[in-house]
Amino acid sequence: MQSRVTTPRTLLAARRQAFGPGMAEPPPPILRSWERCAALGLDFGQRPRVEPLGSAEMRAAFDRSEALRQTCRPEIEALHAEAQATGSLVILTDADGLILDTLGSDAFAGRAAQVALRPGVPWSESLTGTNAIGTALVERRPAEVRGAEHYFEPHRILSCAAMPILGADGTVLGVLDLTGPAAIHQGHALGLVGLAVAAIEHRLLDTVPTGCEVLRLHRDAGLLGTPREGVLVFEGRRLVGANRHGLALLGLSWGDLGTEQAGGHGGDTAPGPLSLRDATGAPLYGRLQGVPARRRSTVETARQNPAALIPEGPILDPATEKLLARAVRLIDAGIPVVVEGETGTGKEVFARAAHAACARAQKPFVAVNCAALPETLIEAELFGYEPGAFTGAARHGAKGLLRQAEGGLLFLDEIGDMPLSLQSRLLRALQEREVLPVGGTRPIPVDFALICATHRDLSRMVEEGAFRADLFYRIAPYRVRLAPLRERPDRLALVRGLWARSDGPARGVSLSPDCEAALAEAEWPGNLRQLAACLKALAALAEAGEVLGPADLPEGVACRPAPAPVPRREEAGRLDVLAQDAMRAALAAHGGNVSRAARSLGISRSTLYRRCLTERAGV
Ligand SMILES: Nc1ncnc2c1ncn2[C@@H]1O[C@H](COP(=O)(O)OP(=O)(O)OP(=O)(O)O)[C@@H](O)[C@H]1O
């Protein structure tokens, strides 16, 4: 083939001739791509020679990519609305750029098909020239290719934004792309695709191989648990998986996978538990998840291990034990239970304990987080769907979570977040004890016990019309309230109990009594989850045999001022001893942070140093 391209300059000149001299010089990634295409001898004036796959090959490619398609479905559905509004298409390809699915504007799909932008056609750079999908694959990074930046002339009608989807080991699994007409400026396309890919990659790290631990990190504690958190997977001390945010936060690259990293997070920054710092030295918040990592955001079936969250069983005070025993009797009698409490108070742990103790213990425990399912998908996820019920549906249909819980216990977490439109369907399913899959005509009988959980005040929601009264009365004949940590009188016992379950004791690491007290007194807005995660991290980051004191506690743990210790009898009344005790207590309560302790006492840092720290150092 005679190439009409020798260098990117030739192509730019040709494009300027066609589109006017005002055409700006393309950004470096496009020039690099043009260079590669030219080196391959592709002729930019011709139609690219791409052959769509035959139906058997296509079926095989679909089967190979079924897991990827399922994983990406929620984000593709969510982008679908955007694609329709902007007259564009959401495109998923496999790791070779073969288009698997397109979803979006029918009108644009027709135009796109004229340039072979449709399922079954490979859009790799070597075949199809510069284009966002192929170029993102070659560069392993997000790519945007607009209009005349495409290598082949016919593609100039397109404006594309694409990002590779990376697995936990850094391998490319596929590409997500948003493509629209070049004439319409798709300003947010790459941003939207980036958010969707971050969510997909984050979800891929929900399921962690047995024997691994997961460290979740962010500079902002409030963003832990979101797709923007950094995730690092360790097998012992070896880093075996990550997402891009996790690597970026610690200044690592995919090449660091397989190397030992523990103790090296953030380089050799200040030692001490949770003194995690990012590559720039900024402090990081983190939480360490045990083995296997828990899948919080969507659905979890714990058929083999009903007590998966707490392998040793939950720590329950006598009052909660009684509540649990009552809940089990109700469940065995076919009566639903609602568990209320702030985040992290152990609602799911309670539900799992109830399942483990009830007559259905050998049958599935299916947990559904109603708040984490996109509204567009929740109906199909819960009730299942028939084959071909909607665009993007799995070929064989889906059973739905209600039916997956058959014989066992369905745990509907964050039931207060269930859209009103679905509440009536759920009520019907509970009353009739049968479900009608989306697109189906024949109801299917179901049998499961039900526990719902919420951090909201359901009765107030009913008064305000935000929750259906009839569903409320159906699901909440018995309500259990789990107290937040700050209200629990057994905080110290909880600290000890949770510490005993960490790796600390096995490695000879212990907590000093002051440290235990500071932990019990600290504020834990994330309740037991936050306390348990903090203890695990303390244990993981301490040296073997270390005794941890209040100064080893993370800065992020905001402490309530600990009550000043009662002065010894012979010293009572001596004002300076009382003052020193108060200073020590404040220091302990603020994890050794002098500025904060001084501020809480209303004295200067220098006074605190002089009166307390110099004495501590033996000066
Ligand atoms: N009784 C308990 N014993 C030991 N650990 C507990 C207990 N309750 C909670 N935890 C710890 O707290 C974590 C969070 O518990 P759980 O997921 O049940 O909270 P939740 O109230 O359902 O939270 P959310 O409202 O955010 O879903 C558990 O993974 C466990 O580490």
mmCIF file of N, CA, C and O in Angstrom, residues 218-222 224 272-277 282-287 518-519 521-527 530-531 533-535 537-538 550-560 588-593 596:
data_model
loop_
_atom_site.group_PDB
_atom_site.id
_atom_site.type_symbol
_atom_site.label_atom_id
_atom_site.label_comp_id
_atom_site.label_asym_id
_atom_site.label_seq_id
_atom_site.Cartn_x
_atom_site.Cartn_y
_atom_site.Cartn_z
ATOM 1 N N HIS A 218 -6.835 7.718 51.935
ATOM 2 C CA HIS A 218 -7.114 8.999 51.272
ATOM 3 C C HIS A 218 -6.592 10.130 52.133
ATOM 4 O O HIS A 218 -6.439 9.966 53.345
ATOM 5 N N ARG A 219 -6.345 11.258 51.503
ATOM 6 C CA ARG A 219 -5.914 12.424 52.282
ATOM 7 C C ARG A 219 -7.076 12.949 53.112
ATOM 8 O O ARG A 219 -6.886 13.555 54.143
ATOM 9 N N ASP A 220 -8.292 12.713 52.612
ATOM 10 C CA ASP A 220 -9.473 13.211 53.290
ATOM 11 C C ASP A 220 -10.220 12.004 53.866
ATOM 12 O O ASP A 220 -10.699 11.157 53.118
ATOM 13 N N ALA A 221 -10.322 11.950 55.203
ATOM 14 C CA ALA A 221 -10.940 10.774 55.831
ATOM 15 C C ALA A 221 -12.357 10.549 55.311
ATOM 16 O O ALA A 221 -12.821 9.418 55.227
ATOM 17 N N GLY A 222 -13.037 11.661 54.938
ATOM 18 C CA GLY A 222 -14.415 11.547 54.468
ATOM 19 C C GLY A 222 -14.522 10.837 53.128
ATOM 20 O O GLY A 222 -15.601 10.420 52.733
ATOM 21 N N LEU A 224 -12.778 8.115 52.364
ATOM 22 C CA LEU A 224 -12.526 6.666 52.499
ATOM 23 C C LEU A 224 -13.820 5.940 52.181
ATOM 24 O O LEU A 224 -14.895 6.386 52.568
ATOM 25 N N GLY A 272 5.480 5.296 63.492
ATOM 26 C CA GLY A 272 4.316 5.300 64.383
ATOM 27 C C GLY A 272 3.086 4.856 63.650
ATOM 28 O O GLY A 272 2.955 5.064 62.452
ATOM 29 N N PRO A 273 2.190 4.232 64.363
ATOM 30 C CA PRO A 273 0.991 3.706 63.747
ATOM 31 C C PRO A 273 0.195 4.797 63.026
ATOM 32 O O PRO A 273 0.054 5.892 63.551
ATOM 33 N N LEU A 274 -0.271 4.452 61.867
ATOM 34 C CA LEU A 274 -1.084 5.329 61.034
ATOM 35 C C LEU A 274 -0.411 6.647 60.709
ATOM 36 O O LEU A 274 -1.071 7.588 60.327
ATOM 37 N N SER A 275 0.910 6.717 60.868
ATOM 38 C CA SER A 275 1.606 7.929 60.422
ATOM 39 C C SER A 275 1.827 7.812 58.921
ATOM 40 O O SER A 275 2.938 7.969 58.436
ATOM 41 N N LEU A 276 0.763 7.476 58.233
ATOM 42 C CA LEU A 276 0.898 7.299 56.787
ATOM 43 C C LEU A 276 0.959 8.648 56.110
ATOM 44 O O LEU A 276 0.231 9.564 56.468
ATOM 45 N N ARG A 277 1.832 8.746 55.127
ATOM 46 C CA ARG A 277 1.960 10.015 54.398
ATOM 47 C C ARG A 277 1.974 9.708 52.912
ATOM 48 O O ARG A 277 2.437 8.658 52.503
ATOM 49 N N ALA A 282 2.138 14.668 52.737
ATOM 50 C CA ALA A 282 0.880 15.040 53.396
ATOM 51 C C ALA A 282 0.317 13.832 54.146
ATOM 52 O O ALA A 282 0.445 12.703 53.665
ATOM 53 N N PRO A 283 -0.295 14.062 55.323
ATOM 54 C CA PRO A 283 -0.805 12.913 56.086
ATOM 55 C C PRO A 283 -1.955 12.214 55.371
ATOM 56 O O PRO A 283 -2.727 12.852 54.660
ATOM 57 N N LEU A 284 -2.026 10.909 55.585
ATOM 58 C CA LEU A 284 -3.082 10.110 54.960
ATOM 59 C C LEU A 284 -3.927 9.453 56.037
ATOM 60 O O LEU A 284 -3.418 9.110 57.096
ATOM 61 N N TYR A 285 -5.182 9.297 55.723
ATOM 62 C CA TYR A 285 -6.048 8.501 56.580
ATOM 63 C C TYR A 285 -6.172 7.129 55.947
ATOM 64 O O TYR A 285 -6.141 7.008 54.726
ATOM 65 N N GLY A 286 -6.289 6.133 56.778
ATOM 66 C CA GLY A 286 -6.368 4.811 56.186
ATOM 67 C C GLY A 286 -7.190 3.867 57.022
ATOM 68 O O GLY A 286 -7.484 4.147 58.177
ATOM 69 N N ARG A 287 -7.597 2.809 56.386
ATOM 70 C CA ARG A 287 -8.182 1.729 57.178
ATOM 71 C C ARG A 287 -7.764 0.428 56.541
ATOM 72 O O ARG A 287 -7.612 0.331 55.320
ATOM 73 N N ALA A 518 -7.408 6.126 76.324
ATOM 74 C CA ALA A 518 -7.561 7.185 75.313
ATOM 75 C C ALA A 518 -8.425 6.685 74.156
ATOM 76 O O ALA A 518 -9.276 7.412 73.635
ATOM 77 N N LEU A 519 -8.226 5.425 73.777
ATOM 78 C CA LEU A 519 -9.031 4.866 72.679
ATOM 79 C C LEU A 519 -10.506 4.775 73.082
ATOM 80 O O LEU A 519 -11.401 5.049 72.288
ATOM 81 N N GLU A 521 -12.016 6.643 75.167
ATOM 82 C CA GLU A 521 -12.594 7.974 75.338
ATOM 83 C C GLU A 521 -12.696 8.756 74.040
ATOM 84 O O GLU A 521 -13.389 9.759 73.962
ATOM 85 N N ALA A 522 -11.955 8.311 73.030
ATOM 86 C CA ALA A 522 -11.899 9.084 71.785
ATOM 87 C C ALA A 522 -13.266 9.131 71.104
ATOM 88 O O ALA A 522 -14.142 8.311 71.390
ATOM 89 N N GLU A 523 -13.416 10.110 70.242
ATOM 90 C CA GLU A 523 -14.666 10.189 69.473
ATOM 91 C C GLU A 523 -14.523 9.330 68.220
ATOM 92 O O GLU A 523 -13.538 9.450 67.495
ATOM 93 N N TRP A 524 -15.508 8.492 67.981
ATOM 94 C CA TRP A 524 -15.468 7.599 66.819
ATOM 95 C C TRP A 524 -16.746 7.798 66.017
ATOM 96 O O TRP A 524 -17.709 7.040 66.185
ATOM 97 N N PRO A 525 -16.753 8.799 65.144
ATOM 98 C CA PRO A 525 -17.977 9.004 64.357
ATOM 99 C C PRO A 525 -18.326 7.791 63.519
ATOM 100 O O PRO A 525 -19.483 7.556 63.205
ATOM 101 N N GLY A 526 -17.311 6.990 63.176
ATOM 102 C CA GLY A 526 -17.586 5.770 62.400
ATOM 103 C C GLY A 526 -17.869 4.575 63.309
ATOM 104 O O GLY A 526 -17.940 3.432 62.840
ATOM 105 N N ASN A 527 -18.006 4.829 64.616
ATOM 106 C CA ASN A 527 -18.376 3.807 65.591
ATOM 107 C C ASN A 527 -17.467 2.580 65.551
ATOM 108 O O ASN A 527 -16.263 2.722 65.342
ATOM 109 N N GLN A 530 -14.892 2.097 62.748
ATOM 110 C CA GLN A 530 -13.712 2.959 62.773
ATOM 111 C C GLN A 530 -12.743 2.500 63.869
ATOM 112 O O GLN A 530 -11.535 2.432 63.647
ATOM 113 N N LEU A 531 -13.298 2.156 65.025
ATOM 114 C CA LEU A 531 -12.431 1.708 66.115
ATOM 115 C C LEU A 531 -11.723 0.412 65.715
ATOM 116 O O LEU A 531 -10.503 0.274 65.895
ATOM 117 N N ALA A 533 -11.069 -0.749 62.764
ATOM 118 C CA ALA A 533 -10.093 -0.521 61.699
ATOM 119 C C ALA A 533 -8.846 0.158 62.256
ATOM 120 O O ALA A 533 -7.720 -0.165 61.873
ATOM 121 N N CYS A 534 -9.043 1.077 63.176
ATOM 122 C CA CYS A 534 -7.899 1.781 63.767
ATOM 123 C C CYS A 534 -7.028 0.783 64.536
ATOM 124 O O CYS A 534 -5.801 0.796 64.412
ATOM 125 N N LEU A 535 -7.661 -0.103 65.293
ATOM 126 C CA LEU A 535 -6.876 -1.078 66.067
ATOM 127 C C LEU A 535 -6.113 -2.016 65.134
ATOM 128 O O LEU A 535 -4.952 -2.344 65.396
ATOM 129 N N ALA A 537 -5.040 -1.337 62.172
ATOM 130 C CA ALA A 537 -3.933 -0.602 61.574
ATOM 131 C C ALA A 537 -2.820 -0.390 62.589
ATOM 132 O O ALA A 537 -1.636 -0.527 62.266
ATOM 133 N N LEU A 538 -3.194 -0.076 63.826
ATOM 134 C CA LEU A 538 -2.177 0.085 64.877
ATOM 135 C C LEU A 538 -1.358 -1.192 64.988
ATOM 136 O O LEU A 538 -0.131 -1.162 65.038
ATOM 137 N N PRO A 550 -0.438 6.483 74.279
ATOM 138 C CA PRO A 550 -1.326 7.469 73.643
ATOM 139 C C PRO A 550 -0.638 8.235 72.521
ATOM 140 O O PRO A 550 -1.281 8.596 71.536
ATOM 141 N N ALA A 551 0.673 8.454 72.664
ATOM 142 C CA ALA A 551 1.365 9.227 71.630
ATOM 143 C C ALA A 551 1.432 8.476 70.303
ATOM 144 O O ALA A 551 1.723 9.068 69.265
ATOM 145 N N ASP A 552 1.185 7.164 70.345
ATOM 146 C CA ASP A 552 1.227 6.382 69.105
ATOM 147 C C ASP A 552 -0.098 6.423 68.345
ATOM 148 O O ASP A 552 -0.211 5.869 67.263
ATOM 149 N N LEU A 553 -1.094 7.034 68.963
ATOM 150 C CA LEU A 553 -2.405 7.033 68.301
ATOM 151 C C LEU A 553 -2.407 8.001 67.125
ATOM 152 O O LEU A 553 -1.687 9.001 67.143
ATOM 153 N N PRO A 554 -3.201 7.706 66.123
ATOM 154 C CA PRO A 554 -3.195 8.567 64.935
ATOM 155 C C PRO A 554 -3.730 9.949 65.250
ATOM 156 O O PRO A 554 -4.613 10.099 66.099
ATOM 157 N N GLU A 555 -3.204 10.907 64.510
ATOM 158 C CA GLU A 555 -3.647 12.290 64.714
ATOM 159 C C GLU A 555 -5.123 12.453 64.422
ATOM 160 O O GLU A 555 -5.801 13.233 65.049
ATOM 161 N N GLY A 556 -5.590 11.698 63.467
ATOM 162 C CA GLY A 556 -6.987 11.847 63.055
ATOM 163 C C GLY A 556 -7.985 11.446 64.132
ATOM 164 O O GLY A 556 -9.163 11.742 64.029
ATOM 165 N N VAL A 557 -7.531 10.748 65.169
ATOM 166 C CA VAL A 557 -8.465 10.327 66.213
ATOM 167 C C VAL A 557 -8.680 11.513 67.151
ATOM 168 O O VAL A 557 -7.868 11.802 68.019
ATOM 169 N N ALA A 558 -9.784 12.215 66.944
ATOM 170 C CA ALA A 558 -10.060 13.378 67.798
ATOM 171 C C ALA A 558 -10.541 12.870 69.142
ATOM 172 O O ALA A 558 -11.465 12.070 69.210
ATOM 173 N N CYS A 559 -9.883 13.261 70.181
ATOM 174 C CA CYS A 559 -10.212 12.703 71.494
ATOM 175 C C CYS A 559 -11.106 13.631 72.276
ATOM 176 O O CYS A 559 -11.007 14.838 72.168
ATOM 177 N N ARG A 560 -11.977 12.996 73.055
ATOM 178 C CA ARG A 560 -12.686 13.783 74.055
ATOM 179 C C ARG A 560 -11.687 14.019 75.172
ATOM 180 O O ARG A 560 -10.900 13.118 75.467
ATOM 181 N N ALA A 588 -2.498 13.131 76.658
ATOM 182 C CA ALA A 588 -2.913 11.772 76.283
ATOM 183 C C ALA A 588 -4.135 11.831 75.377
ATOM 184 O O ALA A 588 -4.214 11.155 74.351
ATOM 185 N N ALA A 589 -5.067 12.702 75.770
ATOM 186 C CA ALA A 589 -6.313 12.770 75.004
ATOM 187 C C ALA A 589 -6.069 13.271 73.586
ATOM 188 O O ALA A 589 -6.823 12.969 72.668
ATOM 189 N N HIS A 590 -5.003 14.053 73.387
ATOM 190 C CA HIS A 590 -4.731 14.580 72.046
ATOM 191 C C HIS A 590 -3.575 13.857 71.372
ATOM 192 O O HIS A 590 -2.898 14.411 70.505
ATOM 193 N N GLY A 591 -3.363 12.637 71.834
ATOM 194 C CA GLY A 591 -2.380 11.791 71.158
ATOM 195 C C GLY A 591 -0.983 12.394 71.178
ATOM 196 O O GLY A 591 -0.200 12.188 70.260
ATOM 197 N N GLY A 592 -0.655 13.152 72.224
ATOM 198 C CA GLY A 592 0.686 13.712 72.331
ATOM 199 C C GLY A 592 0.869 14.999 71.531
ATOM 200 O O GLY A 592 1.966 15.557 71.484
ATOM 201 N N ASN A 593 -0.213 15.488 70.911
ATOM 202 C CA ASN A 593 -0.097 16.724 70.125
ATOM 203 C C ASN A 593 -0.127 17.922 71.076
ATOM 204 O O ASN A 593 -1.156 18.262 71.673
ATOM 205 N N ARG A 596 -2.544 21.025 70.293
ATOM 206 C CA ARG A 596 -3.964 20.809 70.577
ATOM 207 C C ARG A 596 -4.230 20.693 72.066
ATOM 208 O O ARG A 596 -5.211 21.206 72.579
#
